[in-house]
Coordinates of C-alpha atoms in Angstrom, one line a residue:
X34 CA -124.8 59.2 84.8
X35 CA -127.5 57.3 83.0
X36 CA -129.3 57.2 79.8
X37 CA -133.0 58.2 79.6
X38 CA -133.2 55.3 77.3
X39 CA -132.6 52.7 80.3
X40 CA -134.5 54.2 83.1
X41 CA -133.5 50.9 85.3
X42 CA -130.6 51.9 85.6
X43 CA -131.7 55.4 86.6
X44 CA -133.7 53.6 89.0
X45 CA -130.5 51.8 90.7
X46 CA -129.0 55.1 90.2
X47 CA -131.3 56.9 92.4
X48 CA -131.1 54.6 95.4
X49 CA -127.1 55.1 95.1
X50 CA -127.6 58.5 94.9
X51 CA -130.2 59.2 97.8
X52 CA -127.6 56.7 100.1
X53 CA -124.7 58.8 99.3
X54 CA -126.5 62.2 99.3
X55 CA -125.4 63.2 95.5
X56 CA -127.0 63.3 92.2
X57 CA -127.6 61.7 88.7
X58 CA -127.3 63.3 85.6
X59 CA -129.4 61.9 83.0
X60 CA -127.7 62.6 79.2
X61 CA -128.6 61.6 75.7
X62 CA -125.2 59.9 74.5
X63 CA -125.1 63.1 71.7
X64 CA -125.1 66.7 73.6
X65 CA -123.7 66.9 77.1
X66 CA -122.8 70.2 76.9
X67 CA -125.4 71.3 80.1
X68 CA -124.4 68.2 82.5
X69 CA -120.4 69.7 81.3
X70 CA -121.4 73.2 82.7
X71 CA -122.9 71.9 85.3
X72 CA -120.1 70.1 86.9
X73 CA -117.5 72.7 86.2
X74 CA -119.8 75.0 87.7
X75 CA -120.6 73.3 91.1
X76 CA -116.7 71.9 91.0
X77 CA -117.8 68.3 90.8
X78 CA -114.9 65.6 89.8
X79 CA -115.9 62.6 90.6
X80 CA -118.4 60.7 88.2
X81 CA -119.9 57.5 88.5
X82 CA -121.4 55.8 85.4
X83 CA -123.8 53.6 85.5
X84 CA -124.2 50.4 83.0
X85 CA -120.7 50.9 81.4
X86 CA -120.7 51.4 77.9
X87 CA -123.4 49.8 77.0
X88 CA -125.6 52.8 78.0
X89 CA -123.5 55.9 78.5
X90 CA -120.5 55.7 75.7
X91 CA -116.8 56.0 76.9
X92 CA -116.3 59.0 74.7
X93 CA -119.3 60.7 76.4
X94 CA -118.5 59.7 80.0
X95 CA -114.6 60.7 79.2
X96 CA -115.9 64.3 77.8
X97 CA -117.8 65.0 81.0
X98 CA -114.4 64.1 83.4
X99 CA -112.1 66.1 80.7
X100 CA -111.3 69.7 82.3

């Protein structure tokens, strides 16, 4: 998960992502209610975030792992 504020780390997020054949999830740090339905949906658990707290808050990377 990345910010659409700091694309780099989108960037370095999508080489990760094509080498280990999975996705990213952009969010906004406010509403993450879609990405949420998303991954209960498809039955994703694990979560990488990328640029620690400085770009995705802990309480908005902790809501998206919560079921």
């Amino acid at each position: 998960m990345v910010t659409w504020k700091n694309l780099l780390y989108a960037l370095g997020g999508s080489v990760f992502a094509t080498r280990k054949n999975c996705v990213v999830f952009l969010v906004d740090n406010n509403d993450v209610s879609k990405q949420k339905e998303l991954l209960i949906k498809k039955k994703i658990i694990d979560v990488i975030v990328f640029g620690g707290e400085a770009v995705v808050s802990n309480d908005i990377a902790d809501s998206l792992v919560q079921k």
